[in-house]
Amino acid sequence: HGLACEVSATNDAGHAGARSNPVAVTPPAVTVSSTKVVVSGGSARVPIACANATCAGTIELTGQIAVNKGKGKKKAKKKTVVLAKGSYSLAAGKKATIAVRLTAAGKSALAKAKRHKLSGKAGVSVTGGKTVQKSVVVSEAAKKSKHK
């Protein structure tokens, strides 16, 4: 992208105009910096990095869950659900781990999942830039055991 400024003026003496040289504008770019998303306390922590300009936008974690319809040995259908979502703002060149709130469907799906792990996608949108999708594994934080 490039921006240029154009000015024109008119008075009794006549008309004049000028145009500046274009200035290149680099849109903000965001990346998901890990394939692991850890959940604890009702929030999922998504590691992201921002480049080129200040990044602001939304994060949405989605996953596929099995939905049984009826009885019998039919294969369970997969349904995409939103596991967690939230918004963020990050300065250019910075990295951060953003906490996004789990949805009710996300809490339920994670509780029912084997070993409390789900495969999913992290969708990160950035205002003025491209939305990024990355495959991630969403898992509960390891519980610390109490030793005596």
Coordinates of N, CA and C in Angstrom, one line a residue:
H1 N 0.8 -1.2 0.0 CA 0.0 0.0 0.0 C 0.9 1.2 0.0
G2 N 0.4 2.3 -0.6 CA 1.1 3.6 -0.6 C 0.1 4.7 -0.3
L3 N 0.5 5.7 0.4 CA -0.3 6.9 0.6 C 0.4 8.1 0.0
A4 N -0.5 9.0 -0.6 CA 0.0 10.2 -1.1 C -1.0 11.3 -0.7
C5 N -0.5 12.5 -0.6 CA -1.3 13.7 -0.2 C -1.4 14.6 -1.4
E6 N -2.6 15.1 -1.7 CA -2.9 16.0 -2.8 C -3.5 17.2 -2.2
V7 N -3.0 18.4 -2.6 CA -3.5 19.7 -2.1 C -3.8 20.5 -3.3
S8 N -5.0 21.2 -3.3 CA -5.3 22.2 -4.4 C -5.9 23.4 -3.7
A9 N -5.6 24.5 -4.3 CA -6.1 25.8 -3.8 C -6.5 26.7 -4.9
T10 N -7.6 27.4 -4.7 CA -8.1 28.4 -5.7 C -8.4 29.7 -5.0
N11 N -8.0 30.8 -5.7 CA -8.4 32.1 -5.2 C -8.6 33.0 -6.5
D12 N -8.7 34.3 -6.3 CA -8.9 35.3 -7.4 C -7.7 35.3 -8.4
A13 N -6.5 34.9 -7.9 CA -5.3 34.9 -8.7 C -5.2 33.6 -9.6
G14 N -6.0 32.6 -9.3 CA -5.9 31.4 -10.1 C -6.1 30.1 -9.2
H15 N -5.5 29.1 -9.8 CA -5.7 27.7 -9.2 C -4.3 27.1 -9.2
A16 N -3.9 26.4 -8.1 CA -2.7 25.7 -8.0 C -2.9 24.3 -7.3
G17 N -2.1 23.3 -7.6 CA -2.2 22.0 -6.9 C -0.8 21.4 -6.8
A18 N -0.7 20.5 -5.8 CA 0.5 19.8 -5.6 C 0.2 18.4 -5.1
R19 N 1.1 17.4 -5.4 CA 0.9 16.1 -4.9 C 2.2 15.6 -4.3
S20 N 2.2 14.9 -3.1 CA 3.4 14.4 -2.5 C 3.8 13.1 -3.2
N21 N 5.0 12.7 -2.9 CA 5.5 11.4 -3.3 C 4.8 10.3 -2.5
P22 N 4.4 9.2 -3.0 CA 3.8 8.1 -2.2 C 4.7 7.6 -1.1
V23 N 4.1 7.3 0.0 CA 4.8 6.7 1.1 C 4.3 5.3 1.3
A24 N 5.2 4.3 1.3 CA 4.8 3.0 1.5 C 4.3 2.7 2.9
V25 N 3.1 2.0 3.0 CA 2.6 1.7 4.3 C 2.5 0.2 4.4
T26 N 3.1 -0.4 5.4 CA 3.1 -1.8 5.6 C 2.0 -2.2 6.6
P27 N 1.1 -3.0 6.2 CA 0.0 -3.4 7.1 C 0.5 -4.3 8.3
P28 N -0.2 -4.2 9.4 CA 0.3 -5.0 10.5 C 0.2 -6.5 10.2
A29 N 1.1 -7.3 10.8 CA 1.0 -8.8 10.6 C 1.1 -9.4 12.0
V30 N 0.3 -10.4 12.2 CA 0.2 -11.1 13.4 C 0.5 -12.6 13.2
T31 N 1.2 -13.3 14.1 CA 1.4 -14.7 14.0 C 1.1 -15.4 15.3
V32 N 0.7 -16.7 15.2 CA 0.5 -17.5 16.4 C 1.8 -18.2 16.6
S33 N 2.5 -17.9 17.7 CA 3.9 -18.4 17.8 C 4.1 -19.7 18.4
S34 N 3.0 -20.5 18.7 CA 3.2 -21.9 19.2 C 1.9 -22.7 18.8
T35 N 2.1 -24.0 18.7 CA 1.0 -24.9 18.4 C 0.3 -25.4 19.7
K36 N 0.8 -25.0 20.9 CA 0.2 -25.4 22.1 C -0.5 -24.2 22.8
V37 N -1.7 -24.5 23.2 CA -2.6 -23.5 23.9 C -2.9 -24.2 25.2
V38 N -2.6 -23.5 26.3 CA -2.8 -24.1 27.6 C -4.0 -23.4 28.3
V39 N -4.9 -24.2 28.9 CA -6.1 -23.7 29.5 C -5.9 -23.8 31.1
S40 N -6.3 -22.8 31.8 CA -6.4 -22.8 33.2 C -7.3 -21.7 33.7
G41 N -8.0 -22.0 34.7 CA -8.9 -20.9 35.3 C -9.9 -20.3 34.4
G42 N -10.4 -21.1 33.4 CA -11.4 -20.6 32.5 C -10.9 -19.8 31.4
S43 N -9.6 -19.7 31.2 CA -9.0 -19.0 30.1 C -8.0 -19.8 29.3
A44 N -8.0 -19.6 28.0 CA -6.9 -20.2 27.2 C -5.9 -19.2 26.9
R45 N -4.6 -19.6 26.9 CA -3.5 -18.6 26.7 C -2.9 -18.9 25.3
V46 N -3.1 -17.9 24.5 CA -2.7 -18.0 23.1 C -1.4 -17.1 22.9
P47 N -0.3 -17.7 22.5 CA 0.9 -16.9 22.3 C 0.9 -16.3 20.9
I48 N 1.1 -15.0 20.8 CA 1.1 -14.3 19.5 C 2.2 -13.3 19.4
A49 N 2.6 -13.0 18.2 CA 3.6 -12.0 17.9 C 3.1 -11.0 16.9
C50 N 3.5 -9.7 17.0 CA 3.0 -8.7 16.1 C 4.2 -8.1 15.4
A51 N 4.1 -7.8 14.1 CA 5.1 -7.2 13.3 C 4.6 -6.0 12.5
N52 N 5.5 -5.1 12.0 CA 5.2 -4.0 11.1 C 4.5 -2.8 11.7
A53 N 3.4 -3.0 12.5 CA 2.7 -1.9 13.1 C 1.9 -2.5 14.3
T54 N 1.3 -1.6 15.1 CA 0.5 -2.0 16.2 C -0.6 -2.9 15.7
C55 N -0.8 -4.1 16.4 CA -1.8 -5.0 16.0 C -2.9 -5.0 17.1
A56 N -4.2 -5.0 16.6 CA -5.3 -5.1 17.4 C -6.4 -5.9 16.7
G57 N -7.1 -6.8 17.4 CA -8.1 -7.6 16.7 C -8.7 -8.6 17.6
T58 N -9.1 -9.7 17.1 CA -9.8 -10.8 17.9 C -9.1 -12.1 17.7
I59 N -9.3 -13.0 18.7 CA -8.7 -14.3 18.7 C -9.9 -15.3 18.9
E60 N -10.0 -16.3 18.1 CA -11.1 -17.3 18.3 C -10.5 -18.7 18.1
L61 N -10.7 -19.5 19.1 CA -10.3 -20.9 19.1 C -11.5 -21.8 18.8
T62 N -11.4 -22.6 17.7 CA -12.4 -23.5 17.4 C -11.9 -24.9 17.4
G63 N -12.8 -25.8 17.6 CA -12.5 -27.3 17.6 C -13.6 -28.1 17.1
Q64 N -13.3 -29.3 16.7 CA -14.4 -30.2 16.2 C -14.7 -31.2 17.3
I65 N -16.0 -31.4 17.6 CA -16.4 -32.3 18.6 C -17.3 -33.3 17.9
A66 N -17.4 -34.6 18.5 CA -18.2 -35.6 17.9 C -19.6 -35.4 18.5
V67 N -20.6 -35.5 17.6 CA -22.0 -35.4 18.0 C -22.7 -36.7 17.6
N68 N -23.2 -37.4 18.6 CA -23.9 -38.7 18.3 C -25.4 -38.4 18.0
K69 N -25.9 -38.9 16.9 CA -27.3 -38.7 16.5 C -27.9 -40.1 16.5
G70 N -28.8 -40.3 17.5 CA -29.6 -41.6 17.5 C -28.7 -42.7 18.1
K71 N -29.3 -43.9 17.9 CA -28.6 -45.1 18.5 C -28.0 -45.9 17.3
G72 N -27.2 -46.9 17.7 CA -26.6 -47.7 16.7 C -25.1 -47.4 16.6
K73 N -24.5 -48.1 15.6 CA -23.1 -47.9 15.4 C -22.7 -46.9 14.3
K74 N -23.6 -46.0 14.1 CA -23.3 -45.0 13.1 C -22.1 -44.1 13.5
K75 N -21.4 -43.7 12.5 CA -20.2 -42.8 12.9 C -20.7 -41.5 13.4
A76 N -20.1 -41.0 14.4 CA -20.4 -39.7 15.0 C -20.1 -38.6 14.0
K77 N -21.0 -37.7 13.9 CA -20.7 -36.5 13.0 C -19.9 -35.5 13.8
K78 N -19.1 -34.8 13.1 CA -18.2 -33.7 13.7 C -18.9 -32.4 13.6
K79 N -18.9 -31.6 14.7 CA -19.4 -30.3 14.7 C -18.4 -29.3 15.1
T80 N -18.2 -28.2 14.4 CA -17.3 -27.2 14.8 C -17.9 -26.3 15.9
V81 N -17.2 -26.1 17.0 CA -17.7 -25.2 18.1 C -16.6 -24.2 18.4
V82 N -17.0 -23.1 18.9 CA -16.1 -22.0 19.4 C -15.7 -22.4 20.8
L83 N -14.4 -22.7 21.0 CA -13.9 -23.1 22.3 C -13.6 -21.9 23.2
A84 N -13.1 -20.8 22.6 CA -12.7 -19.6 23.4 C -12.6 -18.4 22.4
K85 N -12.9 -17.2 22.9 CA -12.7 -16.0 22.1 C -12.4 -14.8 23.0
G86 N -11.8 -13.8 22.3 CA -11.4 -12.6 23.0 C -10.8 -11.6 22.1
S87 N -10.3 -10.5 22.6 CA -9.7 -9.5 21.8 C -8.3 -9.2 22.4
Y88 N -7.5 -8.5 21.6 CA -6.1 -8.2 22.0 C -5.7 -6.9 21.4
S89 N -4.6 -6.3 21.9 CA -3.9 -5.2 21.3 C -2.4 -5.3 21.7
L90 N -1.6 -5.2 20.7 CA -0.1 -5.5 20.9 C 0.7 -4.5 20.1
A91 N 1.8 -4.0 20.7 CA 2.6 -3.0 20.0 C 3.5 -3.8 18.9
A92 N 3.9 -3.0 17.9 CA 4.7 -3.6 16.8 C 6.0 -4.2 17.4
G93 N 6.4 -5.4 16.8 CA 7.6 -6.0 17.3 C 7.5 -6.7 18.6
K94 N 6.4 -6.8 19.2 CA 6.2 -7.4 20.5 C 5.6 -8.8 20.5
K95 N 5.9 -9.6 21.5 CA 5.2 -10.9 21.6 C 4.5 -10.9 23.0
A96 N 3.4 -11.6 23.0 CA 2.6 -11.7 24.3 C 1.8 -13.0 24.2
T97 N 1.4 -13.4 25.4 CA 0.5 -14.5 25.6 C -0.8 -13.9 26.0
I98 N -1.8 -14.0 25.1 CA -3.1 -13.4 25.4 C -4.1 -14.4 25.9
A99 N -4.8 -14.0 27.0 CA -5.8 -14.9 27.7 C -7.1 -14.6 27.0
V100 N -7.8 -15.7 26.5 CA -9.1 -15.5 26.0 C -10.1 -16.4 26.8
R101 N -11.3 -16.0 27.0 CA -12.2 -16.7 27.8 C -12.8 -17.9 27.1
L102 N -12.9 -19.0 27.9 CA -13.5 -20.2 27.3 C -15.0 -20.0 27.2
T103 N -15.6 -20.5 26.2 CA -17.1 -20.5 26.1 C -17.6 -21.7 26.9
A104 N -18.9 -21.7 27.1 CA -19.5 -22.9 27.8 C -19.3 -24.1 27.0
A105 N -19.4 -24.0 25.7 CA -19.2 -25.2 24.8 C -17.7 -25.6 24.9
G106 N -16.8 -24.7 25.0 CA -15.4 -25.0 25.1 C -15.1 -25.7 26.4
K107 N -15.7 -25.2 27.5 CA -15.4 -25.9 28.8 C -16.0 -27.3 28.8
S108 N -17.1 -27.5 28.2 CA -17.8 -28.8 28.1 C -16.9 -29.8 27.2
A109 N -16.5 -29.3 26.1 CA -15.8 -30.1 25.1 C -14.4 -30.5 25.7
L110 N -13.8 -29.6 26.4 CA -12.5 -29.9 27.0 C -12.6 -30.9 28.1
A111 N -13.7 -30.8 28.9 CA -13.9 -31.7 30.0 C -14.2 -33.1 29.5
K112 N -14.9 -33.3 28.4 CA -15.2 -34.6 27.8 C -14.1 -35.2 27.0
A113 N -13.1 -34.4 26.6 CA -12.1 -34.9 25.7 C -11.1 -35.8 26.4
K114 N -10.6 -36.8 25.6 CA -9.6 -37.7 26.2 C -8.4 -36.9 26.7
R115 N -7.9 -37.2 27.9 CA -6.8 -36.5 28.5 C -6.9 -35.0 28.5
H116 N -8.1 -34.6 28.4 CA -8.4 -33.1 28.4 C -7.6 -32.3 27.3
K117 N -7.5 -33.0 26.2 CA -6.8 -32.3 25.0 C -7.7 -32.3 23.8
L118 N -7.7 -31.2 23.1 CA -8.5 -31.1 21.8 C -7.6 -30.5 20.7
S119 N -7.8 -31.0 19.5 CA -7.1 -30.4 18.4 C -8.1 -29.3 17.9
G120 N -7.5 -28.2 17.5 CA -8.4 -27.1 17.0 C -7.6 -26.2 16.1
K121 N -8.2 -25.0 15.9 CA -7.6 -24.0 15.1 C -7.7 -22.7 15.9
A122 N -6.6 -21.9 15.8 CA -6.6 -20.6 16.4 C -6.7 -19.6 15.2
G123 N -7.8 -18.8 15.2 CA -8.0 -17.8 14.2 C -7.7 -16.4 14.8
V124 N -6.7 -15.7 14.3 CA -6.4 -14.4 14.8 C -6.6 -13.4 13.7
S125 N -7.5 -12.4 14.0 CA -7.7 -11.4 13.0 C -7.0 -10.1 13.5
V126 N -6.6 -9.3 12.5 CA -5.9 -8.1 12.9 C -6.5 -6.9 12.0
T127 N -6.8 -5.8 12.6 CA -7.4 -4.7 11.9 C -6.4 -4.2 10.9
G128 N -6.8 -4.1 9.6 CA -5.9 -3.6 8.6 C -5.0 -4.6 8.0
G129 N -5.1 -5.9 8.5 CA -4.1 -6.9 8.0 C -4.9 -8.2 7.7
K130 N -4.2 -9.3 7.5 CA -4.8 -10.6 7.2 C -5.1 -11.4 8.4
T131 N -6.2 -12.2 8.4 CA -6.5 -13.1 9.4 C -5.6 -14.3 9.3
V132 N -5.1 -14.8 10.4 CA -4.2 -16.0 10.4 C -4.9 -17.1 11.0
Q133 N -4.8 -18.3 10.4 CA -5.3 -19.6 11.0 C -4.1 -20.5 11.3
K134 N -4.1 -21.1 12.4 CA -3.1 -22.1 12.7 C -3.7 -23.2 13.5
S135 N -3.2 -24.5 13.2 CA -3.7 -25.6 13.9 C -3.0 -25.7 15.3
V136 N -3.8 -25.9 16.3 CA -3.2 -25.9 17.7 C -3.8 -27.1 18.5
V137 N -3.1 -27.4 19.6 CA -3.6 -28.4 20.5 C -4.0 -27.6 21.8
V138 N -5.2 -27.7 22.2 CA -5.7 -27.1 23.4 C -5.8 -28.1 24.5
S139 N -5.1 -27.8 25.6 CA -5.0 -28.7 26.7 C -5.1 -28.0 28.1
E140 N -5.5 -28.7 29.1 CA -5.6 -28.1 30.4 C -4.2 -28.1 31.0
A141 N -3.9 -27.1 31.8 CA -2.6 -27.1 32.5 C -2.4 -28.3 33.4
A142 N -1.2 -28.8 33.5 CA -0.9 -29.9 34.4 C -1.2 -29.5 35.8
K143 N -1.9 -30.3 36.5 CA -2.1 -30.0 37.9 C -0.9 -30.4 38.7
K144 N -0.5 -29.5 39.6 CA 0.7 -29.8 40.4 C 0.3 -30.7 41.5
S145 N 1.1 -31.8 41.7 CA 0.9 -32.7 42.8 C 1.5 -32.2 44.1
K146 N 0.8 -32.5 45.2 CA 1.3 -32.0 46.5 C 2.1 -33.2 47.1
H147 N 3.4 -32.9 47.3 CA 4.3 -33.9 47.9 C 4.5 -33.5 49.4
K148 N 4.5 -34.6 50.2 CA 4.7 -34.3 51.7 C 6.0 -34.7 52.1

